[in-house]
GROMACS .gro file of C-alpha atoms in nm:
model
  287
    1UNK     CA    1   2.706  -3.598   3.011
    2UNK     CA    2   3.069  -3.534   2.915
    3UNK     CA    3   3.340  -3.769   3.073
    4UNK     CA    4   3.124  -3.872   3.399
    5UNK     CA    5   2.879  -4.095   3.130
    6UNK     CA    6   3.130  -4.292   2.985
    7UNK     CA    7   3.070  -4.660   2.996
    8UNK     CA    8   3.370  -4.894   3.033
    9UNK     CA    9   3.515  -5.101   2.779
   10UNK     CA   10   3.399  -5.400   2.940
   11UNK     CA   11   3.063  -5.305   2.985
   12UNK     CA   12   3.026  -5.250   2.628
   13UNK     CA   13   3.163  -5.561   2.498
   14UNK     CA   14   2.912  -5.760   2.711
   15UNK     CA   15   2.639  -5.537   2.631
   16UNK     CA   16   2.286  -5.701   2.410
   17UNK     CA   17   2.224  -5.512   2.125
   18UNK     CA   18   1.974  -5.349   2.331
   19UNK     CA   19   2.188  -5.229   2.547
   20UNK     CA   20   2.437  -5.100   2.319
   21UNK     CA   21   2.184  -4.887   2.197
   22UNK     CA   22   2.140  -4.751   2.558
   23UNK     CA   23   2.533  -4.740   2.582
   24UNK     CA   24   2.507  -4.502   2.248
   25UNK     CA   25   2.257  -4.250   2.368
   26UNK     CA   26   2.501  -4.200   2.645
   27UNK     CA   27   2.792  -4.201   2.533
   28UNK     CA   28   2.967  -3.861   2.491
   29UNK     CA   29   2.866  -3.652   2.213
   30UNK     CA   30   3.055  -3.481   1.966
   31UNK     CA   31   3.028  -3.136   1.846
   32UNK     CA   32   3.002  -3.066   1.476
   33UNK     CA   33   3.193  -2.822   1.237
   34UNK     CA   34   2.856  -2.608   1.192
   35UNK     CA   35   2.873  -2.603   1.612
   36UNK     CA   36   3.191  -2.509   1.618
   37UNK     CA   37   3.157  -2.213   1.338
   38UNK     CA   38   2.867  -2.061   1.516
   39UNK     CA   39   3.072  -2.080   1.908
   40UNK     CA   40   3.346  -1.918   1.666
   41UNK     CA   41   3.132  -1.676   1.543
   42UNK     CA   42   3.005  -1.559   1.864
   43UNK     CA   43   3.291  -1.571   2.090
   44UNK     CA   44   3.132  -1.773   2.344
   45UNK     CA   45   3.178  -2.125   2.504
   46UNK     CA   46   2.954  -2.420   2.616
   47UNK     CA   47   3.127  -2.531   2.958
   48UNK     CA   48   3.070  -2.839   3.160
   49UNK     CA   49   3.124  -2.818   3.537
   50UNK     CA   50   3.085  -3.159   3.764
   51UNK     CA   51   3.065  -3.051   4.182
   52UNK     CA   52   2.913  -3.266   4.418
   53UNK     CA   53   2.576  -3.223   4.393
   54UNK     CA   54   2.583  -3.299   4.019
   55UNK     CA   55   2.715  -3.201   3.651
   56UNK     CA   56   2.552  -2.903   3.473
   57UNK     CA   57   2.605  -2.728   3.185
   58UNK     CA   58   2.662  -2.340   3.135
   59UNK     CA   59   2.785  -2.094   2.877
   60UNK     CA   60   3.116  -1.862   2.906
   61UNK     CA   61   3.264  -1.590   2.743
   62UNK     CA   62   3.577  -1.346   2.761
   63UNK     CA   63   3.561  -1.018   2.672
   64UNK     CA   64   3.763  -0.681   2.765
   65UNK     CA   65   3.621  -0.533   3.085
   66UNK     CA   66   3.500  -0.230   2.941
   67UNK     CA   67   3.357  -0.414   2.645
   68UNK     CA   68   3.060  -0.541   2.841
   69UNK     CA   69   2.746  -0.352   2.928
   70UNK     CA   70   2.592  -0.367   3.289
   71UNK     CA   71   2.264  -0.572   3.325
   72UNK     CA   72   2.044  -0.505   3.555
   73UNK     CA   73   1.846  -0.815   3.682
   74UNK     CA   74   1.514  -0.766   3.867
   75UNK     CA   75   1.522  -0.713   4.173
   76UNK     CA   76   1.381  -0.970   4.474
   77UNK     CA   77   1.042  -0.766   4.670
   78UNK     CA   78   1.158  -0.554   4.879
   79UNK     CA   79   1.039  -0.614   5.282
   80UNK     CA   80   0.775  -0.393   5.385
   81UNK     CA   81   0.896  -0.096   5.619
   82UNK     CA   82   0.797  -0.136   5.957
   83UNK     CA   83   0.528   0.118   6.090
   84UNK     CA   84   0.625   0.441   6.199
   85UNK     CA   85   0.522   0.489   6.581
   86UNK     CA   86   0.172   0.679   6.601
   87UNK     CA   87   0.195   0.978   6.787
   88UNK     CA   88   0.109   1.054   7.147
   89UNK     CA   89   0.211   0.867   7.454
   90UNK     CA   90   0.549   0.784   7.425
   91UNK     CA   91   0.662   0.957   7.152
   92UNK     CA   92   1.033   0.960   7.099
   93UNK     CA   93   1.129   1.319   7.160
   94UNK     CA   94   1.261   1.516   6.848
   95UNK     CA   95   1.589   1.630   6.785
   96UNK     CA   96   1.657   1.946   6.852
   97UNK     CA   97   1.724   2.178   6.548
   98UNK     CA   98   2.166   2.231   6.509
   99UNK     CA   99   2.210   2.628   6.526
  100UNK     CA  100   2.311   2.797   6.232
  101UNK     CA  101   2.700   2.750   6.314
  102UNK     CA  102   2.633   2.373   6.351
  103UNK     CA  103   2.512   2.327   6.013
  104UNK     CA  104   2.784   2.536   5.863
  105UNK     CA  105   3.028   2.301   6.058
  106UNK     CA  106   2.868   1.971   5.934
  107UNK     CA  107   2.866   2.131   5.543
  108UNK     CA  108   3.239   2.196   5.559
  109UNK     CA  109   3.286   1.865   5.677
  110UNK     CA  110   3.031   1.690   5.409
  111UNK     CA  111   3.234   1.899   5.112
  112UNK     CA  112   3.597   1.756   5.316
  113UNK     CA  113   3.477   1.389   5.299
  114UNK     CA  114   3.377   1.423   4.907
  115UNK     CA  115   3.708   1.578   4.784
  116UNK     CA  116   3.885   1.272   4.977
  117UNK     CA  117   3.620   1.043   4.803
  118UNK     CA  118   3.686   1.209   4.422
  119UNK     CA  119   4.071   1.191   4.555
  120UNK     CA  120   4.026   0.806   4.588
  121UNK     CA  121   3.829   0.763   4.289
  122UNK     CA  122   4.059   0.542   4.067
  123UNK     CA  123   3.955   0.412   3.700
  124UNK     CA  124   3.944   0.024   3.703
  125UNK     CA  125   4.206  -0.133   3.513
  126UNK     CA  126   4.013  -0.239   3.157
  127UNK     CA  127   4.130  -0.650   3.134
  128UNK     CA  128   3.964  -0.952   2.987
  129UNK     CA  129   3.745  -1.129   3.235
  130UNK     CA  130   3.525  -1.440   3.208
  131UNK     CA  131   3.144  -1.398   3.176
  132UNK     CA  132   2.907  -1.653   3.255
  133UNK     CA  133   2.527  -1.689   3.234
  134UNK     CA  134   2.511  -1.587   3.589
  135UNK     CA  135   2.203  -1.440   3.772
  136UNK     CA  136   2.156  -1.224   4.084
  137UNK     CA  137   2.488  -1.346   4.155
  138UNK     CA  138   2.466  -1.686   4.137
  139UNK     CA  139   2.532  -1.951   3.838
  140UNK     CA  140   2.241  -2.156   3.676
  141UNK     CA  141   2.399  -2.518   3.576
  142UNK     CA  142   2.167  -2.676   3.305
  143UNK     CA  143   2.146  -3.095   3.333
  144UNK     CA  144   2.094  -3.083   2.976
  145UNK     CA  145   2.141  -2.862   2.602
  146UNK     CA  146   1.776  -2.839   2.553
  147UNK     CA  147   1.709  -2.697   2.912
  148UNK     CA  148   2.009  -2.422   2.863
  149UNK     CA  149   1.865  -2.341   2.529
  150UNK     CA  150   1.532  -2.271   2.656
  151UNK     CA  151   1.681  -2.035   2.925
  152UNK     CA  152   1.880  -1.872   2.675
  153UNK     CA  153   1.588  -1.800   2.449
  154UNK     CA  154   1.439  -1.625   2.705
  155UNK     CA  155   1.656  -1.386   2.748
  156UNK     CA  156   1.720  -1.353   3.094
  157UNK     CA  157   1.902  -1.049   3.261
  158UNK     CA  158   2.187  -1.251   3.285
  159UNK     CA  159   2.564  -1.059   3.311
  160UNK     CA  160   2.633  -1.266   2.953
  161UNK     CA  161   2.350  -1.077   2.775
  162UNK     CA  162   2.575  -0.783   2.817
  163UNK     CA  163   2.814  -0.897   2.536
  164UNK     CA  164   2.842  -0.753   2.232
  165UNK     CA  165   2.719  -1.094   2.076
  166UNK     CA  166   2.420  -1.207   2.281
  167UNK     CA  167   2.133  -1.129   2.011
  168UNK     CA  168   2.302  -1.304   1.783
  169UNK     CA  169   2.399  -1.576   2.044
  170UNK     CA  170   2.033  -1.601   2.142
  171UNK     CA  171   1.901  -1.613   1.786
  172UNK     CA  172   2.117  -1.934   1.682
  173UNK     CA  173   2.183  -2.127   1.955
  174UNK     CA  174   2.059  -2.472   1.936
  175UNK     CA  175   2.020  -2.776   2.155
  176UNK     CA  176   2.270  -3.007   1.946
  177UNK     CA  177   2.532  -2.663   1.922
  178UNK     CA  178   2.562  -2.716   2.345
  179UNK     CA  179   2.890  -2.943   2.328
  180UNK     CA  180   3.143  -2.904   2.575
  181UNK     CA  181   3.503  -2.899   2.458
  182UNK     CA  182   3.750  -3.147   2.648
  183UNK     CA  183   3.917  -2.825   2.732
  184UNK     CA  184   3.598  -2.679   2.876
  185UNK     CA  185   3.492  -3.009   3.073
  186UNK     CA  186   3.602  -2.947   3.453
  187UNK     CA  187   3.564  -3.227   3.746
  188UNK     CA  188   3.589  -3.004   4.055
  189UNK     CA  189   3.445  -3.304   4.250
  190UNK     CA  190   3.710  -3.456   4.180
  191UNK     CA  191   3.972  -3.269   4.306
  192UNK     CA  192   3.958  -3.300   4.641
  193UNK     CA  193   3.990  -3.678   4.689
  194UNK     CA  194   4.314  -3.673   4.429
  195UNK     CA  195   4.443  -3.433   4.681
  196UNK     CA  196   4.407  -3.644   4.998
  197UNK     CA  197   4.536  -3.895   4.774
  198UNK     CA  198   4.883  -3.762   4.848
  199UNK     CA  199   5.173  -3.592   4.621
  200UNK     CA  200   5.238  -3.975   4.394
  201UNK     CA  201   4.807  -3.943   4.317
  202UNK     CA  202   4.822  -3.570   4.256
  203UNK     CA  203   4.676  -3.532   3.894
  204UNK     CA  204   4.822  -3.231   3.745
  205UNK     CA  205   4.569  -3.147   3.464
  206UNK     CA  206   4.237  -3.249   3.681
  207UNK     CA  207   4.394  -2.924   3.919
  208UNK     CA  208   4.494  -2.725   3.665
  209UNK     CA  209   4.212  -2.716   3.452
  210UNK     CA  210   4.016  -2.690   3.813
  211UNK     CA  211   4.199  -2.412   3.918
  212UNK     CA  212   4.111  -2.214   3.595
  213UNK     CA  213   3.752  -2.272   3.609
  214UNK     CA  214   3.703  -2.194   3.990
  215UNK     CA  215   3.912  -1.860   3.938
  216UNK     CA  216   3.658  -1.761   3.672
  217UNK     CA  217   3.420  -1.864   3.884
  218UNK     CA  218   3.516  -1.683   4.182
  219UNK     CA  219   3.544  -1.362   4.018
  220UNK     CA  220   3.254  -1.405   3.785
  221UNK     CA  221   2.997  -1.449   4.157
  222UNK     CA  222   3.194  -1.239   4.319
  223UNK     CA  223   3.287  -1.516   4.607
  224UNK     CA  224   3.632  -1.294   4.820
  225UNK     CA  225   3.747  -1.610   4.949
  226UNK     CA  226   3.818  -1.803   4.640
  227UNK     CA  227   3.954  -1.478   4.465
  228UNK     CA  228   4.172  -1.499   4.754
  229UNK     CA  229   4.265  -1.823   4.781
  230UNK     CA  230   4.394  -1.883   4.427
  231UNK     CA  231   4.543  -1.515   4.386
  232UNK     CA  232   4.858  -1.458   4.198
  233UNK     CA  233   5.148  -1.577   4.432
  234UNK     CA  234   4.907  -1.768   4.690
  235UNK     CA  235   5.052  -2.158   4.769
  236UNK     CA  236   4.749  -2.278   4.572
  237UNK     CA  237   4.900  -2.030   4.281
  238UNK     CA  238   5.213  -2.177   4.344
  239UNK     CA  239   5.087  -2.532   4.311
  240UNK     CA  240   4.916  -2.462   3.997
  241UNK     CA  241   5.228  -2.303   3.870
  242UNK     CA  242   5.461  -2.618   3.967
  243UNK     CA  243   5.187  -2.893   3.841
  244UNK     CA  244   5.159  -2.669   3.503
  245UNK     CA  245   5.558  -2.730   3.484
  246UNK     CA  246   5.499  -3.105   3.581
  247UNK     CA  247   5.218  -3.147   3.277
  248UNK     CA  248   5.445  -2.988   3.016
  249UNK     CA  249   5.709  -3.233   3.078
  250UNK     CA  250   6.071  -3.209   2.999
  251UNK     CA  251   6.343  -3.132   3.277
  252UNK     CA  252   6.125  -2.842   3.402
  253UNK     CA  253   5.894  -3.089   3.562
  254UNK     CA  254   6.153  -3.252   3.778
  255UNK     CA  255   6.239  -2.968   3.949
  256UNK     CA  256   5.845  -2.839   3.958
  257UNK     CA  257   5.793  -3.184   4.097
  258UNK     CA  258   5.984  -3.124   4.332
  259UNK     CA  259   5.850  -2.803   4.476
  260UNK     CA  260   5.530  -2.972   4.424
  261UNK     CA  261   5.637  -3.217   4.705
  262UNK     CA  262   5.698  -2.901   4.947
  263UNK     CA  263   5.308  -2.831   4.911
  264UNK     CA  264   5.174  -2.997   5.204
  265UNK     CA  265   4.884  -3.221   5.093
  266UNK     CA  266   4.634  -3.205   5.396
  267UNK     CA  267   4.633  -2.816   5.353
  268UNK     CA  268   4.603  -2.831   5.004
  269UNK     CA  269   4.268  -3.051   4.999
  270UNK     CA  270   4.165  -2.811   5.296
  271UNK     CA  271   4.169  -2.495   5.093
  272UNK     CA  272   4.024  -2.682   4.796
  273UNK     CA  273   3.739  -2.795   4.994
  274UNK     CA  274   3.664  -2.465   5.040
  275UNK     CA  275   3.651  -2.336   4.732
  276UNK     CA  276   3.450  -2.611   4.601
  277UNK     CA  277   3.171  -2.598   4.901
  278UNK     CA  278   3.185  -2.219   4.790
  279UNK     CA  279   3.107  -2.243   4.401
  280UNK     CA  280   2.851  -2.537   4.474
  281UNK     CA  281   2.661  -2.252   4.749
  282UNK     CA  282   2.638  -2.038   4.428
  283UNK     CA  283   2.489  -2.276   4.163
  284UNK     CA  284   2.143  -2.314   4.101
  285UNK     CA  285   2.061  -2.638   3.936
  286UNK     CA  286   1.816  -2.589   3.662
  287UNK     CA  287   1.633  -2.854   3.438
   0.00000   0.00000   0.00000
């Protein structure tokens, strides 16, 4: 699947014609215009995410914050309440009953607290955030097209069937339609070894690219840490702002090399580490 099943050259030149048969079934597979028209159509994208326990496949959208309707997924069985002490011997003694000024007391403080509350109460910014196929806040990765189709045709209560396109997302979608892009192929288990590589190793589109996926990630499960962690004008932002520089080329990427440089590498692979071990907590690997 996607760039982790490519054969090398060599390996196909010595190949039987048998094998070369095997080599083609594996080899990655392109995405047709009629696959492309339909992803078009309905505003969403098949995305391909590799972390270390393995490369799955998932859908993503973007859509204006106040564009997308809340789903409510079913919720686990609740634990049953433990039983009430029976009366009699050792009975916890009631409360006594608050006199009449009490209560008046604890109403004028209960009306204080909500007019500080409706004080505080601040309309979210509307913005375009990513939306994935996730569930009860975590994010089913499919190992192949034909297993995320058949979720998708279920229609689970997932926070992408509250775009304005799922029905006629879940409708067309077919197996041989579930292509990732280049663009939408990410190797987070990747990215930490290139880090520990050192600054001359560093590969500036592998942590790019990484850093876009695992800030729609982090926001999309709702994981603090790696919200945190790659936040506008963190060092990791400031690493993926200098590496963008450094991929663009041009006398830019000198100087963003050398802030690059400044980034100290055993840190950097630290806080990726994190990030990664956090997303891979979150996925649910689905066949």
């Amino acid at each position: 699947m996607g760039r982790h099943s490519q054969p090398d050259e060599d390996d196909k030149s010595n190949a039987t014609e048998t094998d070369t048969d095997a080599l083609d079934s594996d080899a990655t597979p392109t995405r047709s215009a009629k696959a492309d028209a339909f992803w078009e159509k309905v505003g969403v994208e098949p995305v391909e995410i590799a972390l270390p326990k393995g490369v799955g496949l998932t859908l993503r959208a973007y859509r204006m914050s106040d564009t997308v309707e809340p789903v409510e997924a079913e919720e686990e069985p609740a634990e049953e309440p433990e039983p009430k002490p029976k009366r009699g011997k050792g009975k916890t003694k009631p409360e006594p009953e608050p006199e009449p000024e009490d209560v008046d007391e604890e109403l004028d403080e209960e009306f204080e607290d909500d007019d500080e509350e409706s004080d505080e109460d601040v309309e979210e910014p509307v913005e375009e955030i990513p939306v994935f196929l996730t569930l009860r806040g975590r994010l089913p990765l499919f190992d192949s097209p034909k297993a995320l189709v058949k979720f998708v045709k279920s229609r689970p209560p997932t926070e992408l069937s509250g775009i304005d396109t799922w029905d006629e997302l879940v409708k067309g979608i077919k197996p041989e339609y579930v292509v990732a892009s280049e663009d939408d192929t990410y190797e987070l288990d990747l990215v930490v070894r290139n880090l520990r590589g050192g600054h001359d190793t560093w590969d500036p589109d592998l942590i790019v690219s990484a850093a876009e996926v695992a800030r729609d990630l982090g926001y999309a499960l709702r994981i603090p840490s790696v919200m945190s962690t790659l936040a506008q004008g963190s060092p990791l932002d400031d690493l993926d702002n200098a590496l963008r520089a450094v991929a663009e080329g041009g006398l830019r990427a000198v100087f963003a090399k050398r802030r690059a440089r400044k980034v100290g590498a055993e840190q950097t692979s630290l806080a990726w580490r994190g990030i990664v071990v956090k997303i891979n907590d979150a996925v649910d690997w689905r066949k």
